[in-house]
mmCIF file of C-alpha atoms and ligand atoms in Angstrom:
data_model
loop_
_atom_site.group_PDB
_atom_site.id
_atom_site.type_symbol
_atom_site.label_atom_id
_atom_site.label_comp_id
_atom_site.label_asym_id
_atom_site.label_seq_id
_atom_site.Cartn_x
_atom_site.Cartn_y
_atom_site.Cartn_z
ATOM 1 C CA MET A 1053 -30.685 7.273 40.799
ATOM 2 C CA GLU A 1054 -30.266 6.727 44.550
ATOM 3 C CA ASN A 1055 -29.703 9.773 46.699
ATOM 4 C CA PRO A 1056 -28.401 12.172 44.043
ATOM 5 C CA ARG A 1057 -25.747 14.564 45.362
ATOM 6 C CA ILE A 1058 -25.894 18.253 44.589
ATOM 7 C CA LEU A 1059 -23.237 20.884 45.240
ATOM 8 C CA VAL A 1060 -24.447 24.478 45.577
ATOM 9 C CA VAL A 1061 -21.756 27.152 45.139
ATOM 10 C CA ASP A 1062 -22.691 30.758 45.907
ATOM 11 C CA ASP A 1063 -20.834 33.434 47.906
ATOM 12 C CA GLU A 1064 -24.137 34.951 49.058
ATOM 13 C CA LEU A 1065 -25.712 33.213 52.016
ATOM 14 C CA GLY A 1066 -29.316 33.992 51.004
ATOM 15 C CA PRO A 1067 -29.531 32.201 47.660
ATOM 16 C CA ARG A 1068 -27.227 29.433 48.871
ATOM 17 C CA GLU A 1069 -29.483 28.617 51.817
ATOM 18 C CA ALA A 1070 -32.628 29.055 49.733
ATOM 19 C CA LEU A 1071 -31.408 26.413 47.304
ATOM 20 C CA ARG A 1072 -30.469 24.086 50.144
ATOM 21 C CA MET A 1073 -33.931 24.408 51.661
ATOM 22 C CA ILE A 1074 -35.680 23.767 48.350
ATOM 23 C CA LEU A 1075 -33.624 20.688 47.539
ATOM 24 C CA ARG A 1076 -32.694 19.055 50.845
ATOM 25 C CA ASP A 1077 -35.828 16.898 51.189
ATOM 26 C CA GLU A 1078 -35.153 15.009 48.003
ATOM 27 C CA TYR A 1079 -31.394 15.228 47.565
ATOM 28 C CA GLU A 1080 -28.154 15.230 49.490
ATOM 29 C CA VAL A 1081 -27.101 18.875 49.313
ATOM 30 C CA VAL A 1082 -23.595 20.211 50.057
ATOM 31 C CA THR A 1083 -22.904 23.959 49.975
ATOM 32 C CA ALA A 1084 -19.730 25.953 49.331
ATOM 33 C CA ASP A 1085 -19.349 29.734 49.661
ATOM 34 C CA ASN A 1086 -16.417 30.092 47.259
ATOM 35 C CA GLY A 1087 -14.904 28.505 44.188
ATOM 36 C CA LYS A 1088 -11.833 27.096 45.908
ATOM 37 C CA GLN A 1089 -13.893 25.276 48.493
ATOM 38 C CA ALA A 1090 -16.082 23.871 45.688
ATOM 39 C CA LEU A 1091 -12.997 22.529 43.872
ATOM 40 C CA ASP A 1092 -11.785 20.940 47.133
ATOM 41 C CA TYR A 1093 -15.117 19.139 47.465
ATOM 42 C CA LEU A 1094 -14.942 17.978 43.852
ATOM 43 C CA ASP A 1095 -11.493 16.550 44.490
ATOM 44 C CA VAL A 1096 -12.696 14.261 47.236
ATOM 45 C CA SER A 1097 -16.194 13.277 46.188
ATOM 46 C CA GLU A 1098 -18.503 12.913 43.245
ATOM 47 C CA PHE A 1099 -21.578 15.074 42.583
ATOM 48 C CA ASP A 1100 -24.396 14.454 40.165
ATOM 49 C CA LEU A 1101 -25.183 18.136 39.756
ATOM 50 C CA VAL A 1102 -23.474 21.429 40.595
ATOM 51 C CA ILE A 1103 -25.307 24.741 40.872
ATOM 52 C CA LEU A 1104 -22.889 27.639 40.393
ATOM 53 C CA ASP A 1105 -23.228 31.352 40.877
ATOM 54 C CA ILE A 1106 -21.702 33.191 37.911
ATOM 55 C CA ARG A 1107 -20.470 36.191 39.921
ATOM 56 C CA MET A 1108 -18.170 35.225 42.768
ATOM 57 C CA PRO A 1109 -15.135 37.073 44.085
ATOM 58 C CA ASP A 1110 -12.414 34.403 43.873
ATOM 59 C CA ILE A 1111 -13.111 32.249 40.833
ATOM 60 C CA ASN A 1112 -15.927 33.337 38.561
ATOM 61 C CA GLY A 1113 -18.660 30.880 37.644
ATOM 62 C CA ILE A 1114 -17.533 30.425 34.018
ATOM 63 C CA GLU A 1115 -13.989 29.493 35.097
ATOM 64 C CA LEU A 1116 -15.362 27.185 37.764
ATOM 65 C CA LEU A 1117 -17.691 25.591 35.210
ATOM 66 C CA ALA A 1118 -14.625 24.751 33.062
ATOM 67 C CA GLU A 1119 -12.871 23.241 36.100
ATOM 68 C CA VAL A 1120 -15.903 21.130 37.024
ATOM 69 C CA LYS A 1121 -16.197 19.836 33.456
ATOM 70 C CA LYS A 1122 -12.480 19.024 33.457
ATOM 71 C CA LYS A 1123 -12.644 17.134 36.780
ATOM 72 C CA ALA A 1124 -15.985 15.390 36.236
ATOM 73 C CA PRO A 1125 -17.201 15.691 32.624
ATOM 74 C CA GLU A 1126 -20.502 13.934 33.299
ATOM 75 C CA THR A 1127 -21.521 16.166 36.209
ATOM 76 C CA GLU A 1128 -24.340 18.457 35.123
ATOM 77 C CA VAL A 1129 -23.938 22.156 35.892
ATOM 78 C CA VAL A 1130 -26.655 24.784 36.334
ATOM 79 C CA MET A 1131 -25.589 28.433 36.487
ATOM 80 C CA ILE A 1132 -27.165 31.122 38.666
ATOM 81 C CA THR A 1133 -27.204 34.681 37.471
ATOM 82 C CA ALA A 1134 -28.569 37.829 39.002
ATOM 83 C CA TYR A 1135 -29.502 39.335 35.660
ATOM 84 C CA ALA A 1136 -31.112 37.870 32.602
ATOM 85 C CA SER A 1137 -28.249 38.485 30.247
ATOM 86 C CA VAL A 1138 -28.381 36.552 27.003
ATOM 87 C CA ASP A 1139 -24.601 36.815 26.689
ATOM 88 C CA THR A 1140 -23.950 35.291 30.089
ATOM 89 C CA ALA A 1141 -26.412 32.509 29.479
ATOM 90 C CA THR A 1142 -25.143 31.581 26.031
ATOM 91 C CA ASN A 1143 -21.556 31.751 27.237
ATOM 92 C CA ALA A 1144 -22.355 29.312 30.059
ATOM 93 C CA LEU A 1145 -24.278 26.955 27.790
ATOM 94 C CA ARG A 1146 -21.482 27.029 25.220
ATOM 95 C CA ASN A 1147 -19.098 25.992 27.980
ATOM 96 C CA GLY A 1148 -21.103 22.918 28.888
ATOM 97 C CA ALA A 1149 -23.706 24.154 31.404
ATOM 98 C CA LEU A 1150 -27.095 22.488 31.225
ATOM 99 C CA ASP A 1151 -29.187 25.573 31.967
ATOM 100 C CA TYR A 1152 -29.296 28.713 34.099
ATOM 101 C CA LEU A 1153 -31.494 30.121 36.856
ATOM 102 C CA ILE A 1154 -32.200 33.818 37.304
ATOM 103 C CA LYS A 1155 -32.226 35.268 40.801
ATOM 104 C CA PRO A 1156 -34.547 35.496 42.580
ATOM 105 C CA PHE A 1157 -35.601 31.968 41.639
ATOM 106 C CA ASP A 1158 -38.808 30.221 42.569
ATOM 107 C CA CYS A 1159 -39.079 26.764 44.022
ATOM 108 C CA SER A 1160 -40.702 25.086 41.014
ATOM 109 C CA SER A 1161 -38.194 26.345 38.422
ATOM 110 C CA VAL A 1162 -35.306 25.187 40.653
ATOM 111 C CA LYS A 1163 -36.859 21.721 41.023
ATOM 112 C CA GLU A 1164 -37.618 21.529 37.325
ATOM 113 C CA VAL A 1165 -34.069 22.377 36.223
ATOM 114 C CA VAL A 1166 -32.540 20.042 38.823
ATOM 115 C CA GLU A 1167 -34.760 17.159 37.680
ATOM 116 C CA LYS A 1168 -33.819 17.843 34.083
ATOM 117 C CA GLY A 1169 -30.108 17.816 34.983
ATOM 118 C CA LEU A 1170 -30.332 14.619 37.008
ATOM 119 C CA SER A 1171 -32.262 12.870 34.287
ATOM 120 C CA ARG A 1172 -29.596 13.836 31.732
ATOM 121 C CA ARG A 1173 -26.928 12.668 34.147
ATOM 122 C CA THR A 1174 -28.679 9.274 34.497
ATOM 123 C CA THR A 1175 -28.816 8.909 30.730
ATOM 124 C CA SER A 1176 -25.176 9.831 30.221
ATOM 125 C CA THR A 1177 -24.095 7.455 33.019
ATOM 126 C CA ALA A 1178 -26.083 4.643 31.403
ATOM 127 C CA ILE A 1179 -24.490 5.428 28.031
ATOM 128 C CA ARG A 1180 -21.035 5.505 29.578
ATOM 129 C CA ASN A 1181 -21.632 2.157 31.339
ATOM 130 C CA ARG A 1182 -22.874 0.636 28.104
ATOM 131 C CA LEU A 1183 -19.825 1.985 26.267
ATOM 132 C CA ASN A 1184 -17.557 0.500 28.933
ATOM 133 C CA GLU A 1185 -19.302 -2.853 28.568
ATOM 134 C CA LEU A 1186 -18.932 -2.666 24.791
ATOM 135 C CA GLN A 1187 -15.276 -1.780 25.203
ATOM 136 C CA VAL A 1188 -14.768 -4.925 27.318
ATOM 137 C CA VAL A 1189 -16.581 -7.034 24.688
ATOM 138 C CA ASN A 1190 -14.567 -5.350 21.959
ATOM 139 C CA ASP A 1191 -11.266 -6.030 23.751
ATOM 140 C CA SER A 1192 -12.115 -9.662 24.242
ATOM 141 C CA LEU A 1193 -13.194 -10.016 20.594
ATOM 142 C CA LYS A 1194 -9.929 -8.438 19.517
ATOM 143 C CA GLU A 1195 -8.018 -10.966 21.629
ATOM 144 C CA GLU A 1196 -10.067 -13.798 20.154
ATOM 145 C CA ILE A 1197 -9.430 -12.605 16.603
ATOM 146 C CA GLU A 1198 -5.728 -12.316 17.322
ATOM 147 C CA ARG A 1199 -5.653 -15.844 18.757
ATOM 148 C CA ALA A 1200 -7.554 -17.187 15.751
ATOM 149 C CA TYR A 1201 -5.241 -15.324 13.376
ATOM 150 C CA ASN A 1202 -2.161 -16.729 15.125
ATOM 151 C CA ASN A 1203 -3.648 -20.199 14.946
ATOM 152 C CA ILE A 1204 -4.321 -19.862 11.239
ATOM 153 C CA GLN A 1205 -0.777 -18.621 10.714
ATOM 154 C CA LYS A 1206 0.647 -21.517 12.758
ATOM 155 C CA HIS A 1207 -1.429 -24.082 10.889
ATOM 156 C CA TYR A 1208 -0.576 -22.580 7.545
ATOM 157 C CA LEU A 1209 3.137 -22.676 8.292
ATOM 158 C CA GLU A 1210 2.764 -26.299 9.422
ATOM 159 C CA THR A 1211 1.036 -27.073 6.116
ATOM 160 C CA VAL A 1212 3.811 -25.310 4.236
ATOM 161 C CA ARG A 1213 6.424 -27.338 6.120
ATOM 162 C CA SER A 1214 4.597 -30.538 5.137
ATOM 163 C CA LEU A 1215 4.580 -29.353 1.532
ATOM 164 C CA VAL A 1216 8.300 -28.635 1.736
ATOM 165 C CA ALA A 1217 8.821 -32.162 3.100
ATOM 166 C CA ALA A 1218 6.686 -33.478 0.235
ATOM 167 C CA ILE A 1219 8.947 -31.733 -2.300
ATOM 168 C CA ASP A 1220 12.001 -33.226 -0.625
ATOM 169 C CA ALA A 1221 10.369 -36.639 -0.902
ATOM 170 C CA LYS A 1222 9.588 -36.076 -4.614
ATOM 171 C CA ASP A 1223 13.114 -35.080 -5.434
ATOM 172 C CA SER A 1224 15.542 -37.275 -3.540
ATOM 173 C CA TYR A 1225 18.636 -35.288 -4.499
ATOM 174 C CA THR A 1226 17.210 -32.204 -2.866
ATOM 175 C CA LYS A 1227 16.463 -34.010 0.409
ATOM 176 C CA GLY A 1228 16.954 -31.470 3.177
ATOM 177 C CA HIS A 1229 17.902 -28.859 0.549
ATOM 178 C CA GLN A 1230 15.289 -26.294 1.533
ATOM 179 C CA GLU A 1231 16.178 -26.495 5.215
ATOM 180 C CA ARG A 1232 19.875 -26.122 4.465
ATOM 181 C CA VAL A 1233 19.196 -23.183 2.134
ATOM 182 C CA ALA A 1234 17.175 -21.615 4.943
ATOM 183 C CA MET A 1235 20.121 -22.172 7.289
ATOM 184 C CA PHE A 1236 22.722 -20.650 4.912
ATOM 185 C CA THR A 1237 20.312 -17.793 4.194
ATOM 186 C CA MET A 1238 19.995 -16.978 7.883
ATOM 187 C CA ILE A 1239 23.776 -17.078 8.358
ATOM 188 C CA LEU A 1240 24.219 -14.668 5.425
ATOM 189 C CA GLY A 1241 21.423 -12.380 6.681
ATOM 190 C CA GLU A 1242 22.996 -12.263 10.113
ATOM 191 C CA GLU A 1243 26.469 -11.498 8.676
ATOM 192 C CA MET A 1244 24.894 -8.686 6.649
ATOM 193 C CA GLY A 1245 23.365 -7.170 9.794
ATOM 194 C CA LEU A 1246 19.688 -7.418 8.811
ATOM 195 C CA SER A 1247 17.075 -6.316 11.343
ATOM 196 C CA ALA A 1248 14.954 -8.818 13.294
ATOM 197 C CA MET A 1249 11.974 -8.070 11.040
ATOM 198 C CA GLU A 1250 14.030 -8.550 7.872
ATOM 199 C CA MET A 1251 15.403 -11.809 9.283
ATOM 200 C CA ASP A 1252 11.860 -13.098 9.971
ATOM 201 C CA LEU A 1253 10.810 -12.384 6.415
ATOM 202 C CA LEU A 1254 14.026 -13.856 5.061
ATOM 203 C CA GLN A 1255 13.511 -17.071 7.010
ATOM 204 C CA GLN A 1256 9.907 -17.381 5.874
ATOM 205 C CA ALA A 1257 10.893 -16.859 2.234
ATOM 206 C CA ALA A 1258 13.866 -19.220 2.482
ATOM 207 C CA ILE A 1259 11.691 -22.054 3.788
ATOM 208 C CA LEU A 1260 9.149 -21.378 1.059
ATOM 209 C CA HIS A 1261 11.429 -20.560 -1.861
ATOM 210 C CA ASP A 1262 11.039 -23.855 -3.768
ATOM 211 C CA ILE A 1263 7.402 -24.474 -2.822
ATOM 212 C CA GLY A 1264 6.511 -24.191 -6.522
ATOM 213 C CA LYS A 1265 8.359 -27.448 -7.247
ATOM 214 C CA ILE A 1266 5.193 -29.119 -5.985
ATOM 215 C CA GLY A 1267 3.781 -28.221 -9.417
ATOM 216 C CA VAL A 1268 6.679 -29.771 -11.374
ATOM 217 C CA PRO A 1269 6.202 -33.397 -12.524
ATOM 218 C CA GLU A 1270 8.192 -35.896 -10.510
ATOM 219 C CA HIS A 1271 9.877 -37.468 -13.560
ATOM 220 C CA ILE A 1272 11.451 -34.118 -14.377
ATOM 221 C CA LEU A 1273 12.521 -33.419 -10.783
ATOM 222 C CA ARG A 1274 14.022 -36.909 -10.422
ATOM 223 C CA LYS A 1275 15.589 -37.110 -13.885
ATOM 224 C CA PRO A 1276 19.161 -38.408 -13.429
ATOM 225 C CA SER A 1277 20.478 -37.011 -16.727
ATOM 226 C CA THR A 1278 20.652 -33.540 -18.238
ATOM 227 C CA LEU A 1279 17.263 -31.901 -18.793
ATOM 228 C CA THR A 1280 15.966 -31.170 -22.291
ATOM 229 C CA PHE A 1281 15.130 -27.601 -23.248
ATOM 230 C CA GLU A 1282 11.413 -28.336 -22.762
ATOM 231 C CA GLU A 1283 11.971 -29.952 -19.357
ATOM 232 C CA PHE A 1284 14.082 -27.028 -18.217
ATOM 233 C CA LYS A 1285 11.274 -24.719 -19.336
ATOM 234 C CA VAL A 1286 8.949 -26.605 -16.961
ATOM 235 C CA ILE A 1287 11.454 -26.417 -14.083
ATOM 236 C CA LYS A 1288 11.786 -22.674 -14.681
ATOM 237 C CA GLN A 1289 8.105 -22.291 -13.878
ATOM 238 C CA HIS A 1290 8.590 -23.207 -10.197
ATOM 239 C CA PRO A 1291 9.242 -19.648 -8.882
ATOM 240 C CA VAL A 1292 6.039 -18.465 -10.621
ATOM 241 C CA ILE A 1293 4.015 -21.410 -9.290
ATOM 242 C CA GLY A 1294 5.471 -20.827 -5.797
ATOM 243 C CA ALA A 1295 4.501 -17.147 -5.863
ATOM 244 C CA GLU A 1296 0.986 -18.129 -6.978
ATOM 245 C CA ILE A 1297 0.663 -20.627 -4.127
ATOM 246 C CA ILE A 1298 1.510 -18.108 -1.411
ATOM 247 C CA SER A 1299 0.078 -14.903 -2.873
ATOM 248 C CA PRO A 1300 -3.498 -15.424 -1.565
ATOM 249 C CA VAL A 1301 -2.163 -15.555 2.015
ATOM 250 C CA GLU A 1302 -2.128 -12.075 3.534
ATOM 251 C CA PHE A 1303 0.689 -12.657 6.029
ATOM 252 C CA LEU A 1304 2.957 -14.151 3.339
ATOM 253 C CA LYS A 1305 2.486 -11.324 0.863
ATOM 254 C CA GLU A 1306 5.941 -9.864 1.472
ATOM 255 C CA ALA A 1307 7.515 -13.237 0.692
ATOM 256 C CA VAL A 1308 5.846 -13.383 -2.766
ATOM 257 C CA PRO A 1309 8.422 -11.273 -4.714
ATOM 258 C CA ILE A 1310 11.271 -13.086 -2.969
ATOM 259 C CA VAL A 1311 9.962 -16.526 -3.951
ATOM 260 C CA LEU A 1312 9.262 -15.245 -7.466
ATOM 261 C CA HIS A 1313 12.785 -13.882 -8.005
ATOM 262 C CA HIS A 1314 15.048 -16.389 -6.234
ATOM 263 C CA HIS A 1315 16.450 -17.600 -9.608
ATOM 264 C CA GLU A 1316 17.202 -14.176 -11.028
ATOM 265 C CA LYS A 1317 20.890 -13.482 -11.642
ATOM 266 C CA PHE A 1318 22.675 -10.259 -10.761
ATOM 267 C CA ASP A 1319 23.542 -9.608 -14.439
ATOM 268 C CA GLY A 1320 19.924 -10.119 -15.575
ATOM 269 C CA THR A 1321 20.368 -13.556 -17.198
ATOM 270 C CA GLY A 1322 18.233 -15.424 -14.662
ATOM 271 C CA TYR A 1323 14.523 -16.281 -14.631
ATOM 272 C CA PRO A 1324 11.551 -15.858 -14.599
ATOM 273 C CA GLU A 1325 11.720 -12.118 -15.441
ATOM 274 C CA GLY A 1326 15.394 -11.506 -16.173
ATOM 275 C CA ILE A 1327 15.553 -8.501 -13.838
ATOM 276 C CA LYS A 1328 19.003 -7.519 -12.648
ATOM 277 C CA GLY A 1329 21.092 -5.906 -9.894
ATOM 278 C CA LEU A 1330 19.216 -4.118 -7.171
ATOM 279 C CA GLN A 1331 15.905 -4.621 -9.016
ATOM 280 C CA ILE A 1332 16.042 -8.134 -7.554
ATOM 281 C CA PRO A 1333 14.730 -8.055 -3.947
ATOM 282 C CA CYS A 1334 17.636 -8.239 -1.482
ATOM 283 C CA SER A 1335 16.240 -11.359 0.208
ATOM 284 C CA ALA A 1336 15.971 -13.084 -3.185
ATOM 285 C CA ARG A 1337 19.631 -12.232 -3.912
ATOM 286 C CA ILE A 1338 20.637 -13.741 -0.538
ATOM 287 C CA ILE A 1339 18.591 -16.901 -1.127
ATOM 288 C CA ALA A 1340 20.110 -17.240 -4.613
ATOM 289 C CA VAL A 1341 23.609 -17.382 -3.088
ATOM 290 C CA ALA A 1342 22.537 -19.784 -0.299
ATOM 291 C CA ASP A 1343 20.738 -21.967 -2.864
ATOM 292 C CA ALA A 1344 23.835 -22.164 -5.082
ATOM 293 C CA ILE A 1345 26.131 -22.953 -2.141
ATOM 294 C CA ASP A 1346 23.946 -25.868 -1.081
ATOM 295 C CA ALA A 1347 23.550 -27.142 -4.667
ATOM 296 C CA MET A 1348 27.326 -27.069 -5.198
ATOM 297 C CA LEU A 1349 28.013 -28.884 -1.928
ATOM 298 C CA SER A 1350 25.439 -31.583 -2.774
ATOM 299 C CA GLN A 1351 26.004 -34.779 -4.694
ATOM 300 C CA ARG A 1352 23.911 -34.594 -7.885
ATOM 301 C CA PRO A 1353 22.974 -37.369 -10.301
ATOM 302 C CA TYR A 1354 25.154 -35.832 -13.013
ATOM 303 C CA ALA A 1355 27.704 -33.833 -10.999
ATOM 304 C CA PRO A 1356 29.781 -34.736 -7.971
ATOM 305 C CA ALA A 1357 29.684 -32.531 -4.876
ATOM 306 C CA LYS A 1358 32.196 -29.692 -5.016
ATOM 307 C CA THR A 1359 34.775 -29.222 -2.296
ATOM 308 C CA VAL A 1360 34.525 -26.162 -0.078
ATOM 309 C CA GLU A 1361 37.480 -24.611 -1.908
ATOM 310 C CA GLN A 1362 35.766 -25.195 -5.285
ATOM 311 C CA VAL A 1363 32.600 -23.597 -3.947
ATOM 312 C CA ARG A 1364 34.554 -20.566 -2.780
ATOM 313 C CA GLU A 1365 36.215 -20.344 -6.196
ATOM 314 C CA GLN A 1366 32.771 -20.388 -7.880
ATOM 315 C CA LEU A 1367 31.535 -17.650 -5.529
ATOM 316 C CA ARG A 1368 34.523 -15.501 -6.572
ATOM 317 C CA LEU A 1369 34.146 -16.321 -10.287
ATOM 318 C CA CYS A 1370 30.402 -15.608 -10.430
ATOM 319 C CA SER A 1371 30.457 -12.521 -8.235
ATOM 320 C CA GLY A 1372 28.788 -9.722 -10.186
ATOM 321 C CA THR A 1373 27.372 -12.063 -12.858
ATOM 322 C CA GLN A 1374 25.317 -14.743 -11.100
ATOM 323 C CA PHE A 1375 25.671 -13.328 -7.581
ATOM 324 C CA ASP A 1376 25.379 -9.937 -5.925
ATOM 325 C CA PRO A 1377 29.086 -9.129 -5.263
ATOM 326 C CA LYS A 1378 28.416 -7.944 -1.702
ATOM 327 C CA ILE A 1379 26.569 -11.147 -0.826
ATOM 328 C CA ALA A 1380 29.203 -13.336 -2.514
ATOM 329 C CA GLU A 1381 31.834 -11.506 -0.454
ATOM 330 C CA THR A 1382 29.814 -12.149 2.715
ATOM 331 C CA ALA A 1383 29.480 -15.830 1.774
ATOM 332 C CA LEU A 1384 33.259 -16.072 1.402
ATOM 333 C CA LYS A 1385 33.605 -15.058 5.042
ATOM 334 C CA ILE A 1386 31.464 -17.976 6.216
ATOM 335 C CA ASP A 1387 33.195 -21.019 7.558
ATOM 336 C CA LEU A 1388 31.472 -23.465 5.181
ATOM 337 C CA PRO A 1389 32.843 -26.840 6.379
ATOM 338 C CA SER A 1390 31.533 -26.351 9.888
ATOM 339 C CA ARG A 1391 28.144 -25.483 8.461
ATOM 340 C CA ARG A 1392 27.763 -28.693 6.453
ATOM 341 C CA LEU A 1393 24.784 -30.854 7.354
ATOM 342 C CA ASN A 1394 23.569 -34.193 6.021
ATOM 343 C CA TYR A 1395 25.606 -34.221 2.811
HETATM 344 FE FE1 FE2 B 1639 14.437 -22.827 -6.782
#
């Protein structure tokens, strides 16, 4: 430690000057004859060690010790007492003092206690510096992890989008279906006044909702005629397959129940679990309506596209059975023709 600085605080001139004389050859010594002056010094400069008299008229040594520790926690403090009272000493030590000197003190015990204090101060400064360095390393690691996490998320979503495009390519009738469902879903979510966080989740789930179709054989997806019971059983597996695909991904975990339940019906006659009403996650109920709207507006191999009026009629008819009545009502407020894309 270069030129350690010591502040001596004592209202009596004798001990104050004695300490200065003992220490001045090796250290930079500043003296104060009262507590207030000591606090003023501490406000403007840093000391490695403070030697405090316990009995002073303005602020007593114990109070001053607390102030010093509050202003500069790493500054070591040695108390001076005129009497060898165990109570005084333990009180001071309990309040953070390093040690105490009993008046009249001799030169060697003063030097010894000062050296001990300065050595502890050096150690605590080194520890603090090391902690600061570690904090910097820690902060930069945190940033790196966050960047890596965001990258993984971005790449995963890109992969998912490619998978969605692959499903569209497998099933020509659904071309663009998932994107349009996502669009209708967002319009419904907005109309329903969902929060920004709910909208994010809703969008994620809407893009992903049919991801499980990747596990359905192409000849079933592309079949131009009515599906057999067995084929329909296979198709009905796609919400389960979709949920399985995304469930290992931590940041998609909230989308799992939505993907799983997007074919449930409000009256409990849907699949895969046949749950009903509000048991079905809200986002899944919204996607179910958006999905049906897009399916009805699309040209299918075995059914012509419905007109907007026919779609609205279906929404009214199936409100409370297939659809959540509140969401069907919201969908009826949407200006469907202006929303049509690529039909
Ligand atoms: Fe689906």
